mmCIF file of C-alpha atoms and ligand atoms in Angstrom:
data_model
loop_
_atom_site.group_PDB
_atom_site.id
_atom_site.type_symbol
_atom_site.label_atom_id
_atom_site.label_comp_id
_atom_site.label_asym_id
_atom_site.label_seq_id
_atom_site.Cartn_x
_atom_site.Cartn_y
_atom_site.Cartn_z
ATOM 1 C CA MET A 7 122.974 116.197 110.833
ATOM 2 C CA THR A 8 120.676 113.667 112.369
ATOM 3 C CA LYS A 9 121.622 110.207 111.559
ATOM 4 C CA ARG A 10 119.337 108.334 109.438
ATOM 5 C CA LYS A 11 117.414 105.444 110.985
ATOM 6 C CA ILE A 12 116.299 102.474 108.974
ATOM 7 C CA TYR A 13 114.352 99.874 110.898
ATOM 8 C CA LEU A 14 114.541 96.317 109.432
ATOM 9 C CA ASP A 15 113.934 94.444 112.568
ATOM 10 C CA ASN A 16 110.142 94.003 112.406
ATOM 11 C CA ASN A 17 110.173 90.348 113.560
ATOM 12 C CA SER A 18 111.485 91.580 116.776
ATOM 13 C CA THR A 19 108.847 94.134 117.338
ATOM 14 C CA THR A 20 106.851 96.693 115.113
ATOM 15 C CA GLN A 21 106.062 100.327 115.726
ATOM 16 C CA CYS A 22 102.745 100.830 117.492
ATOM 17 C CA ASP A 23 100.430 102.117 114.713
ATOM 18 C CA PRO A 24 99.205 105.655 115.429
ATOM 19 C CA GLN A 25 95.583 104.522 114.982
ATOM 20 C CA VAL A 26 96.168 101.793 117.546
ATOM 21 C CA LEU A 27 97.604 104.281 120.023
ATOM 22 C CA ASP A 28 94.532 106.578 119.330
ATOM 23 C CA ALA A 29 92.232 103.761 120.120
ATOM 24 C CA MET A 30 94.025 103.059 123.334
ATOM 25 C CA LEU A 31 94.437 106.500 124.847
ATOM 26 C CA PRO A 32 90.872 106.982 126.179
ATOM 27 C CA TYR A 33 91.169 103.733 128.119
ATOM 28 C CA PHE A 34 94.214 105.165 130.103
ATOM 29 C CA SER A 35 92.339 108.406 131.067
ATOM 30 C CA GLU A 36 88.529 108.576 130.669
ATOM 31 C CA HIS A 37 87.461 105.042 130.540
ATOM 32 C CA TYR A 38 89.438 103.332 133.352
ATOM 33 C CA ALA A 39 86.796 101.366 135.249
ATOM 34 C CA ASN A 40 87.383 97.835 136.172
ATOM 35 C CA PRO A 41 85.755 95.647 133.348
ATOM 36 C CA SER A 42 84.420 93.387 136.040
ATOM 37 C CA ALA A 43 82.463 96.173 137.893
ATOM 38 C CA THR A 44 78.728 96.141 137.465
ATOM 39 C CA HIS A 45 78.247 99.917 137.344
ATOM 40 C CA SER A 46 77.785 101.632 133.979
ATOM 41 C CA MET A 47 81.406 102.676 133.774
ATOM 42 C CA GLY A 48 82.456 99.142 134.332
ATOM 43 C CA ARG A 49 79.996 97.929 131.779
ATOM 44 C CA PHE A 50 81.574 100.416 129.260
ATOM 45 C CA THR A 51 84.994 98.989 129.615
ATOM 46 C CA ARG A 52 83.637 95.383 129.477
ATOM 47 C CA LYS A 53 82.103 96.275 126.180
ATOM 48 C CA ALA A 54 85.527 97.379 124.803
ATOM 49 C CA ILE A 55 87.066 94.195 125.897
ATOM 50 C CA GLU A 56 84.338 92.142 124.224
ATOM 51 C CA GLN A 57 84.712 94.135 121.108
ATOM 52 C CA ALA A 58 88.428 93.623 120.945
ATOM 53 C CA ARG A 59 87.780 89.976 121.501
ATOM 54 C CA ALA A 60 85.498 89.844 118.423
ATOM 55 C CA GLU A 61 88.145 91.865 116.462
ATOM 56 C CA VAL A 62 90.934 89.380 117.403
ATOM 57 C CA ALA A 63 88.521 86.422 116.636
ATOM 58 C CA SER A 64 87.728 87.844 113.113
ATOM 59 C CA LEU A 65 91.638 88.046 112.349
ATOM 60 C CA ILE A 66 91.853 84.331 112.620
ATOM 61 C CA ASN A 67 88.136 83.180 111.882
ATOM 62 C CA ALA A 68 87.434 82.141 115.425
ATOM 63 C CA LYS A 69 84.399 82.710 117.710
ATOM 64 C CA PRO A 70 84.883 85.448 120.246
ATOM 65 C CA ASN A 71 84.441 83.134 123.115
ATOM 66 C CA GLU A 72 87.425 81.125 121.812
ATOM 67 C CA ILE A 73 89.905 84.051 122.526
ATOM 68 C CA VAL A 74 91.858 84.255 125.898
ATOM 69 C CA PHE A 75 93.750 87.411 126.421
ATOM 70 C CA THR A 76 97.335 86.973 127.902
ATOM 71 C CA SER A 77 100.299 89.272 128.671
ATOM 72 C CA SER A 78 102.282 88.034 125.765
ATOM 73 C CA GLY A 79 102.951 85.599 123.045
ATOM 74 C CA THR A 80 105.292 83.990 125.579
ATOM 75 C CA GLU A 81 102.397 83.494 128.024
ATOM 76 C CA ALA A 82 100.122 82.257 125.501
ATOM 77 C CA ASP A 83 102.558 79.604 124.454
ATOM 78 C CA ASN A 84 103.154 78.521 127.942
ATOM 79 C CA LEU A 85 99.434 78.406 128.613
ATOM 80 C CA ALA A 86 98.857 76.048 125.575
ATOM 81 C CA ILE A 87 101.741 73.624 126.618
ATOM 82 C CA ARG A 88 101.338 73.687 130.391
ATOM 83 C CA GLY A 89 97.607 74.186 130.288
ATOM 84 C CA ILE A 90 96.994 71.025 128.110
ATOM 85 C CA SER A 91 99.697 68.978 130.014
ATOM 86 C CA LYS A 92 97.937 69.787 133.238
ATOM 87 C CA ALA A 93 94.326 69.035 131.946
ATOM 88 C CA LEU A 94 95.447 65.719 130.264
ATOM 89 C CA MET A 95 97.767 64.426 132.938
ATOM 90 C CA GLY A 96 95.645 61.403 133.350
ATOM 91 C CA LYS A 97 95.636 60.546 129.606
ATOM 92 C CA GLY A 98 99.337 60.951 128.763
ATOM 93 C CA ASN A 99 102.397 63.063 129.061
ATOM 94 C CA HIS A 100 104.140 63.181 125.840
ATOM 95 C CA VAL A 101 104.377 66.419 123.689
ATOM 96 C CA ILE A 102 105.871 66.686 120.184
ATOM 97 C CA ILE A 103 107.306 69.852 118.860
ATOM 98 C CA SER A 104 109.584 70.742 115.999
ATOM 99 C CA SER A 105 113.245 71.566 116.659
ATOM 100 C CA ILE A 106 112.915 75.191 115.413
ATOM 101 C CA GLU A 107 110.227 76.452 118.045
ATOM 102 C CA HIS A 108 110.548 79.749 119.791
ATOM 103 C CA SER A 109 112.128 79.579 123.210
ATOM 104 C CA ALA A 110 108.709 80.283 124.807
ATOM 105 C CA ILE A 111 107.770 76.656 123.702
ATOM 106 C CA ILE A 112 111.135 75.091 124.135
ATOM 107 C CA HIS A 113 111.764 76.270 127.653
ATOM 108 C CA SER A 114 108.129 75.735 128.790
ATOM 109 C CA LEU A 115 108.710 72.059 127.915
ATOM 110 C CA ASP A 116 112.117 72.176 129.743
ATOM 111 C CA HIS A 117 110.244 72.995 132.771
ATOM 112 C CA ILE A 118 107.850 70.313 132.380
ATOM 113 C CA LYS A 119 110.671 67.739 131.737
ATOM 114 C CA LYS A 120 112.630 69.031 134.733
ATOM 115 C CA TRP A 121 109.772 68.392 137.130
ATOM 116 C CA GLN A 122 109.321 64.903 135.614
ATOM 117 C CA MET A 123 105.876 65.901 134.431
ATOM 118 C CA GLY A 124 106.128 64.960 130.825
ATOM 119 C CA GLU A 125 108.402 63.776 127.952
ATOM 120 C CA VAL A 126 109.296 65.785 124.768
ATOM 121 C CA THR A 127 110.129 64.775 121.208
ATOM 122 C CA HIS A 128 111.860 67.310 118.881
ATOM 123 C CA LEU A 129 111.065 66.687 115.203
ATOM 124 C CA PRO A 130 113.788 67.285 112.860
ATOM 125 C CA VAL A 131 113.569 69.676 109.930
ATOM 126 C CA ASN A 132 115.065 69.757 106.443
ATOM 127 C CA HIS A 133 117.670 72.250 105.108
ATOM 128 C CA TYR A 134 114.859 74.737 104.428
ATOM 129 C CA GLY A 135 113.422 74.308 108.015
ATOM 130 C CA ILE A 136 110.416 72.227 106.944
ATOM 131 C CA VAL A 137 109.012 69.561 109.124
ATOM 132 C CA ASP A 138 108.320 66.163 107.330
ATOM 133 C CA PRO A 139 104.717 64.946 108.147
ATOM 134 C CA ASP A 140 106.089 61.389 107.964
ATOM 135 C CA ASP A 141 108.364 62.072 110.930
ATOM 136 C CA LEU A 142 105.405 63.293 112.951
ATOM 137 C CA ARG A 143 103.433 60.044 112.120
ATOM 138 C CA GLN A 144 106.419 58.082 113.422
ATOM 139 C CA VAL A 145 106.840 59.570 116.751
ATOM 140 C CA ILE A 146 103.331 59.656 118.025
ATOM 141 C CA THR A 147 102.649 57.203 120.787
ATOM 142 C CA GLU A 148 99.719 56.245 123.177
ATOM 143 C CA ARG A 149 100.905 58.789 125.613
ATOM 144 C CA THR A 150 101.004 61.780 123.299
ATOM 145 C CA ILE A 151 98.606 64.575 124.227
ATOM 146 C CA LEU A 152 99.834 67.537 122.202
ATOM 147 C CA VAL A 153 101.623 68.478 119.121
ATOM 148 C CA SER A 154 102.945 71.926 118.819
ATOM 149 C CA ILE A 155 104.555 73.301 115.642
ATOM 150 C CA ILE A 156 105.309 76.890 114.854
ATOM 151 C CA HIS A 157 103.342 78.309 112.045
ATOM 152 C CA SER A 158 106.183 80.262 110.534
ATOM 153 C CA ASN A 159 109.622 80.692 112.022
ATOM 154 C CA ASN A 160 110.520 84.141 113.252
ATOM 155 C CA GLU A 161 114.279 83.661 112.352
ATOM 156 C CA ILE A 162 114.175 82.371 108.764
ATOM 157 C CA GLY A 163 110.399 82.824 107.923
ATOM 158 C CA THR A 164 109.754 79.291 106.658
ATOM 159 C CA ILE A 165 106.140 78.500 106.734
ATOM 160 C CA GLN A 166 105.054 74.900 107.712
ATOM 161 C CA SER A 167 102.239 72.745 106.386
ATOM 162 C CA ILE A 168 100.204 73.258 109.435
ATOM 163 C CA LYS A 169 96.891 71.941 107.993
ATOM 164 C CA GLU A 170 98.487 68.596 107.031
ATOM 165 C CA LEU A 171 100.418 68.187 110.377
ATOM 166 C CA CYS A 172 97.374 69.060 112.387
ATOM 167 C CA ALA A 173 95.238 66.331 110.450
ATOM 168 C CA ILE A 174 97.906 63.672 111.455
ATOM 169 C CA ALA A 175 97.554 64.616 115.116
ATOM 170 C CA HIS A 176 93.768 64.693 114.924
ATOM 171 C CA LYS A 177 93.567 61.267 113.418
ATOM 172 C CA LYS A 178 95.047 60.005 116.639
ATOM 173 C CA GLY A 179 92.752 62.245 118.730
ATOM 174 C CA ILE A 180 95.711 64.519 119.760
ATOM 175 C CA TYR A 181 95.469 68.344 120.376
ATOM 176 C CA PHE A 182 97.386 70.646 117.945
ATOM 177 C CA HIS A 183 98.860 73.974 118.820
ATOM 178 C CA THR A 184 100.702 76.434 116.528
ATOM 179 C CA ASP A 185 102.534 79.556 117.437
ATOM 180 C CA ALA A 186 101.439 82.057 114.834
ATOM 181 C CA VAL A 187 103.116 85.120 116.339
ATOM 182 C CA ALA A 188 105.344 85.627 113.241
ATOM 183 C CA SER A 189 102.702 84.765 110.793
ATOM 184 C CA ALA A 190 99.841 86.929 112.017
ATOM 185 C CA GLY A 191 99.263 89.983 109.711
ATOM 186 C CA LYS A 192 101.515 88.638 106.952
ATOM 187 C CA ILE A 193 99.584 85.500 105.912
ATOM 188 C CA PRO A 194 95.772 84.901 106.304
ATOM 189 C CA LEU A 195 95.165 82.659 109.338
ATOM 190 C CA ASP A 196 91.918 80.713 109.479
ATOM 191 C CA VAL A 197 91.695 78.405 112.473
ATOM 192 C CA LYS A 198 88.990 76.563 110.768
ATOM 193 C CA THR A 199 90.908 75.726 107.572
ATOM 194 C CA LEU A 200 93.999 74.863 109.591
ATOM 195 C CA GLY A 201 91.979 72.803 112.019
ATOM 196 C CA VAL A 202 94.146 73.729 115.052
ATOM 197 C CA ASP A 203 92.831 73.551 118.598
ATOM 198 C CA LEU A 204 95.212 76.333 119.972
ATOM 199 C CA LEU A 205 96.906 79.233 118.268
ATOM 200 C CA THR A 206 99.061 82.025 119.618
ATOM 201 C CA ILE A 207 99.391 85.601 118.565
ATOM 202 C CA SER A 208 101.107 88.574 119.939
ATOM 203 C CA GLY A 209 100.210 92.335 119.871
ATOM 204 C CA HIS A 210 103.625 93.981 119.401
ATOM 205 C CA LYS A 211 104.252 91.958 116.216
ATOM 206 C CA ILE A 212 101.229 93.316 114.297
ATOM 207 C CA HIS A 213 101.766 97.008 115.194
ATOM 208 C CA GLY A 214 99.943 96.758 118.479
ATOM 209 C CA PRO A 215 101.211 97.443 121.939
ATOM 210 C CA LYS A 216 103.754 95.398 123.732
ATOM 211 C CA GLY A 217 102.653 93.170 126.711
ATOM 212 C CA VAL A 218 99.445 91.777 125.386
ATOM 213 C CA GLY A 219 98.863 88.448 123.490
ATOM 214 C CA ALA A 220 95.985 86.050 122.883
ATOM 215 C CA LEU A 221 95.565 82.235 122.854
ATOM 216 C CA TYR A 222 92.858 80.774 120.712
ATOM 217 C CA VAL A 223 91.356 77.856 122.433
ATOM 218 C CA LYS A 224 88.776 75.852 120.300
ATOM 219 C CA GLU A 225 85.495 75.337 122.047
ATOM 220 C CA ASP A 226 85.365 72.427 124.343
ATOM 221 C CA THR A 227 89.204 71.935 124.422
ATOM 222 C CA GLN A 228 90.306 70.675 127.921
ATOM 223 C CA ILE A 229 92.744 73.180 129.241
ATOM 224 C CA GLU A 230 93.747 74.420 132.833
ATOM 225 C CA GLY A 231 95.048 77.801 133.737
ATOM 226 C CA MET A 232 98.543 78.221 135.008
ATOM 227 C CA ILE A 233 97.723 80.969 137.598
ATOM 228 C CA HIS A 234 94.660 81.188 139.988
ATOM 229 C CA GLY A 235 92.444 84.025 141.012
ATOM 230 C CA GLY A 236 89.267 85.520 139.803
ATOM 231 C CA HIS A 237 86.821 84.611 137.008
ATOM 232 C CA GLN A 238 88.580 86.770 134.108
ATOM 233 C CA GLU A 239 89.176 85.171 130.882
ATOM 234 C CA TYR A 240 86.939 82.213 131.701
ATOM 235 C CA GLY A 241 89.025 81.591 134.712
ATOM 236 C CA ILE A 242 91.876 80.215 132.417
ATOM 237 C CA ARG A 243 93.700 83.487 132.739
ATOM 238 C CA PRO A 244 92.620 85.373 135.843
ATOM 239 C CA GLY A 245 93.660 88.832 136.817
ATOM 240 C CA THR A 246 92.199 92.295 136.046
ATOM 241 C CA GLU A 247 92.362 92.674 132.416
ATOM 242 C CA ASN A 248 95.047 94.758 130.569
ATOM 243 C CA LEU A 249 92.413 97.000 129.272
ATOM 244 C CA THR A 250 94.334 99.459 127.068
ATOM 245 C CA GLY A 251 96.619 96.554 125.770
ATOM 246 C CA ILE A 252 93.469 94.512 124.843
ATOM 247 C CA VAL A 253 91.763 97.438 123.068
ATOM 248 C CA GLY A 254 95.152 98.039 121.160
ATOM 249 C CA LEU A 255 95.340 94.386 120.168
ATOM 250 C CA GLY A 256 91.719 94.532 118.894
ATOM 251 C CA LYS A 257 92.405 97.683 116.766
ATOM 252 C CA ALA A 258 95.826 96.178 115.518
ATOM 253 C CA SER A 259 93.930 92.991 114.508
ATOM 254 C CA MET A 260 91.562 95.092 112.379
ATOM 255 C CA LEU A 261 94.503 96.896 110.780
ATOM 256 C CA ALA A 262 96.233 93.668 110.043
ATOM 257 C CA MET A 263 93.084 92.360 108.343
ATOM 258 C CA ASN A 264 92.987 95.389 106.109
ATOM 259 C CA GLN A 265 96.568 94.898 105.343
ATOM 260 C CA LEU A 266 95.959 91.319 104.179
ATOM 261 C CA LYS A 267 92.909 92.471 102.108
ATOM 262 C CA GLN A 268 94.790 95.294 100.360
ATOM 263 C CA ASP A 269 97.685 92.850 99.748
ATOM 264 C CA GLU A 270 100.210 95.078 101.267
ATOM 265 C CA CYS A 271 102.190 91.909 101.835
ATOM 266 C CA LYS A 272 102.920 91.718 98.074
ATOM 267 C CA LYS A 273 104.563 95.070 98.210
ATOM 268 C CA ILE A 274 106.588 94.136 101.229
ATOM 269 C CA GLU A 275 107.550 90.910 99.433
ATOM 270 C CA THR A 276 108.839 92.837 96.280
ATOM 271 C CA LEU A 277 110.888 95.004 98.413
ATOM 272 C CA ARG A 278 112.285 91.918 100.422
ATOM 273 C CA ASN A 279 113.123 90.234 97.057
ATOM 274 C CA TYR A 280 114.912 93.351 95.814
ATOM 275 C CA LEU A 281 117.014 93.373 98.880
ATOM 276 C CA GLU A 282 117.754 89.593 98.468
ATOM 277 C CA ILE A 283 118.799 89.927 94.750
ATOM 278 C CA GLY A 284 120.844 93.067 95.619
ATOM 279 C CA ILE A 285 122.792 91.236 98.379
ATOM 280 C CA LYS A 286 123.353 88.017 96.203
ATOM 281 C CA ASN A 287 124.558 90.167 93.190
ATOM 282 C CA ARG A 288 126.872 92.227 94.990
ATOM 283 C CA ILE A 289 128.352 89.934 97.712
ATOM 284 C CA PRO A 290 130.063 86.646 96.943
ATOM 285 C CA GLU A 291 129.602 83.503 99.178
ATOM 286 C CA VAL A 292 126.214 84.362 100.711
ATOM 287 C CA LYS A 293 123.463 81.838 101.599
ATOM 288 C CA VAL A 294 119.826 82.572 102.086
ATOM 289 C CA ASN A 295 118.562 80.607 105.178
ATOM 290 C CA GLY A 296 114.923 79.472 104.830
ATOM 291 C CA HIS A 297 112.600 78.301 102.119
ATOM 292 C CA PRO A 298 112.824 80.082 98.827
ATOM 293 C CA THR A 299 109.176 80.523 98.417
ATOM 294 C CA GLN A 300 107.385 79.053 101.450
ATOM 295 C CA ARG A 301 108.460 81.833 103.449
ATOM 296 C CA LEU A 302 107.103 84.992 105.228
ATOM 297 C CA CYS A 303 106.845 87.967 102.846
ATOM 298 C CA ASN A 304 108.988 90.297 104.968
ATOM 299 C CA THR A 305 111.914 88.046 106.129
ATOM 300 C CA LEU A 306 115.366 87.663 104.639
ATOM 301 C CA ASN A 307 117.847 85.767 106.766
ATOM 302 C CA VAL A 308 121.172 85.683 105.042
ATOM 303 C CA SER A 309 124.573 84.189 106.135
ATOM 304 C CA ILE A 310 127.595 85.956 104.705
ATOM 305 C CA ALA A 311 130.556 83.630 104.909
ATOM 306 C CA TYR A 312 133.850 84.847 106.799
ATOM 307 C CA VAL A 313 132.011 87.672 108.583
ATOM 308 C CA GLU A 314 130.560 87.328 112.058
ATOM 309 C CA GLY A 315 126.753 88.119 112.253
ATOM 310 C CA GLU A 316 127.343 90.305 115.402
ATOM 311 C CA ALA A 317 130.077 92.360 113.736
ATOM 312 C CA LEU A 318 127.713 92.979 110.698
ATOM 313 C CA LEU A 319 124.884 93.984 113.157
ATOM 314 C CA MET A 320 127.155 96.497 115.040
ATOM 315 C CA ASN A 321 128.604 97.983 111.915
ATOM 316 C CA LEU A 322 125.130 98.378 110.275
ATOM 317 C CA ASP A 323 123.927 99.880 113.534
ATOM 318 C CA LEU A 324 126.717 102.583 113.368
ATOM 319 C CA GLU A 325 125.269 103.458 109.961
ATOM 320 C CA GLY A 326 121.778 103.702 111.326
ATOM 321 C CA ILE A 327 120.420 100.395 110.124
ATOM 322 C CA ALA A 328 118.674 98.188 112.548
ATOM 323 C CA VAL A 329 118.778 94.364 111.843
ATOM 324 C CA ALA A 330 119.123 91.250 114.056
ATOM 325 C CA ALA A 331 121.764 88.545 114.146
ATOM 326 C CA GLY A 332 119.567 85.468 114.292
ATOM 327 C CA SER A 333 116.596 85.716 116.480
ATOM 328 C CA ALA A 334 115.700 88.640 118.692
ATOM 329 C CA CYS A 335 115.647 86.431 121.732
ATOM 330 C CA SER A 336 119.004 85.039 121.176
ATOM 331 C CA THR A 337 120.699 88.286 120.571
ATOM 332 C CA GLY A 338 123.489 88.848 122.915
ATOM 333 C CA LYS A 339 124.359 85.112 123.027
ATOM 334 C CA SER A 340 127.351 83.929 120.979
ATOM 335 C CA GLU A 341 126.312 80.425 120.423
ATOM 336 C CA PRO A 342 124.806 79.592 116.881
ATOM 337 C CA SER A 343 120.998 79.700 116.362
ATOM 338 C CA HIS A 344 119.305 76.528 117.233
ATOM 339 C CA VAL A 345 117.210 77.001 114.098
ATOM 340 C CA LEU A 346 120.137 77.105 111.801
ATOM 341 C CA LYS A 347 121.761 74.254 113.766
ATOM 342 C CA ALA A 348 118.562 72.099 113.146
ATOM 343 C CA MET A 349 118.751 72.948 109.452
ATOM 344 C CA GLY A 350 122.283 71.641 109.143
ATOM 345 C CA VAL A 351 123.736 74.880 108.013
ATOM 346 C CA GLU A 352 127.469 74.466 107.143
ATOM 347 C CA ASP A 353 130.072 75.802 109.586
ATOM 348 C CA LYS A 354 131.187 78.619 107.346
ATOM 349 C CA TYR A 355 127.630 80.021 107.334
ATOM 350 C CA ILE A 356 126.316 79.199 110.770
ATOM 351 C CA ASN A 357 128.015 82.116 112.759
ATOM 352 C CA SER A 358 127.129 84.765 110.271
ATOM 353 C CA PRO A 359 123.439 85.201 109.772
ATOM 354 C CA ILE A 360 121.719 88.492 109.777
ATOM 355 C CA ARG A 361 117.986 88.841 109.597
ATOM 356 C CA PHE A 362 116.350 91.667 107.755
ATOM 357 C CA SER A 363 112.587 91.874 108.589
ATOM 358 C CA LEU A 364 110.666 94.500 106.612
ATOM 359 C CA ASP A 365 107.335 96.233 106.945
ATOM 360 C CA LYS A 366 104.922 98.506 105.031
ATOM 361 C CA ASN A 367 106.827 101.573 106.054
ATOM 362 C CA ASN A 368 110.150 100.571 104.467
ATOM 363 C CA THR A 369 111.024 102.206 101.177
ATOM 364 C CA LYS A 370 113.140 101.317 98.031
ATOM 365 C CA GLU A 371 115.434 103.982 98.821
ATOM 366 C CA GLU A 372 116.119 102.588 102.254
ATOM 367 C CA ILE A 373 116.791 99.265 100.804
ATOM 368 C CA ASP A 374 119.227 100.699 98.231
ATOM 369 C CA TYR A 375 121.050 102.453 101.013
ATOM 370 C CA THR A 376 121.129 99.291 103.053
ATOM 371 C CA ILE A 377 122.578 97.249 100.151
ATOM 372 C CA GLU A 378 125.364 99.942 99.469
ATOM 373 C CA THR A 379 126.292 100.008 103.183
ATOM 374 C CA LEU A 380 126.235 96.273 103.633
ATOM 375 C CA VAL A 381 128.569 95.774 100.617
ATOM 376 C CA LYS A 382 130.984 98.382 102.034
ATOM 377 C CA ILE A 383 130.982 96.749 105.521
ATOM 378 C CA VAL A 384 131.536 93.218 104.191
ATOM 379 C CA GLU A 385 134.357 94.316 102.167
ATOM 380 C CA ARG A 386 136.076 96.037 105.204
ATOM 381 C CA LEU A 387 135.511 93.088 107.479
ATOM 382 C CA ARG A 388 136.587 90.430 104.994
ATOM 383 C CA ALA A 389 139.800 92.486 104.220
ATOM 384 C CA ILE A 390 140.857 91.796 107.823
ATOM 385 C CA SER A 391 139.685 88.158 107.921
ATOM 386 C CA PRO A 392 142.466 85.565 107.838
ATOM 387 C CA LEU A 393 140.112 83.131 106.269
ATOM 388 C CA TRP A 394 138.628 85.274 103.319
ATOM 389 C CA LYS A 395 140.141 84.746 99.835
ATOM 390 C CA GLU A 396 138.797 86.802 97.079
ATOM 391 C CA PRO A 397 137.123 84.519 94.516
ATOM 392 C CA LYS A 398 139.108 84.059 91.337
ATOM 393 C CA PRO A 399 137.387 85.694 88.322
ATOM 394 C CA ALA A 400 135.784 83.098 86.038
ATOM 395 C CA PRO A 401 138.184 82.146 83.073
ATOM 396 C CA GLN A 402 137.385 83.987 79.795
ATOM 397 C CA THR A 403 136.037 81.643 77.153
HETATM 398 C C1 PLP B 526 107.439 82.922 117.043
HETATM 399 C C2 PLP B 526 107.417 83.689 118.271
HETATM 400 N N1 PLP B 526 106.653 83.202 119.296
HETATM 401 C C3 PLP B 526 106.470 83.737 120.454
HETATM 402 C C4 PLP B 526 107.165 85.041 120.733
HETATM 403 C C5 PLP B 526 106.965 85.668 122.125
HETATM 404 O O1 PLP B 526 106.067 86.749 121.972
HETATM 405 P P1 PLP B 526 106.171 87.834 123.065
HETATM 406 O O2 PLP B 526 107.230 88.823 122.681
HETATM 407 O O3 PLP B 526 104.809 88.645 122.901
HETATM 408 O O4 PLP B 526 106.353 87.266 124.420
HETATM 409 C C6 PLP B 526 107.911 85.613 119.638
HETATM 410 C C7 PLP B 526 108.639 86.855 120.047
HETATM 411 O O5 PLP B 526 109.851 87.119 119.499
HETATM 412 C C8 PLP B 526 108.029 84.908 118.425
HETATM 413 O O6 PLP B 526 108.799 85.476 117.420
#
């Protein structure tokens, strides 16, 4: 019998939609000319890139000429941080981020600090993972050139009040970047309403291909590229374009917009809530990490006391259920998640998070199976834990 496979790790990556693959395929075979070539075959592929640029722009209500294609969300984040830091070197060198950013932001700034090219302030978050706008107001200095706050966190799903935070930075004439990789396709993103100057998205998180991302750069923003070469992507990101990837990202953006219009997210949220209630009702001593409502529709990060997250992950995997223990990027490391640490999660819950991230393809039947399986695994693991004590039944009144 083939083992069942239930994929609940969509914040790590999503399945490439068959319609995206179909859109990409001709650009591997038939239409392969260099988009910079002036012959008609080149003009054809150039047109495909410009169409994809318009499609990505429409997902976030930007102008097409404000989209810069990159190799990933990671590269787009690096470009935002390092590109602004380089361009504004004469003006200042201080960057403010939250303490729950993705490693693409954190490590990009570590690099800047290491080479003594700048200073970084990490804003605290409350126990739901929310940045307090007053904290931002207090740390802005004369030397601040950029604020970068994640739109929604990929581990816990908490959504920040980006519009308000951005307005604070703008009042002081400071650029604002947001990493919207986890949010894209799940909540409407409108760069005009948010007011941001820079915004990152990634193809493989919205049922597009891996290895392609985009940075929104508002018109007239001062930014310098990290690599040097030809004129592609306005000279900010030179190199012959990833034609197939870009076409795929364009198509995935259109599908993501349809998903938002049809309110597929509501359906995903209903299923996510069903999973959350199922776990809370059946397993004692669990804690949901993240904001109860200001949270991505598909994300459930739950800590189960006296059970290691990694042990849960492996046992679920043996039953055909794919989840993450913390963030995809920290999997394999044994130290607690920097996000949960920043939220001040208690010791008994900090090593036991597992993240379920759903998508439109998941079914109620899969969720029922997941709850049943999880209950059995937790009982088994707790039975051999020296710390676990069965809660006493409530006294009869
Ligand atoms: C919030 C966030 N930002 C950035 C990235 C990096 O994107 P990519 O995998 O395209 O490099 C990820 C990937 O996990 C992410 O979740």
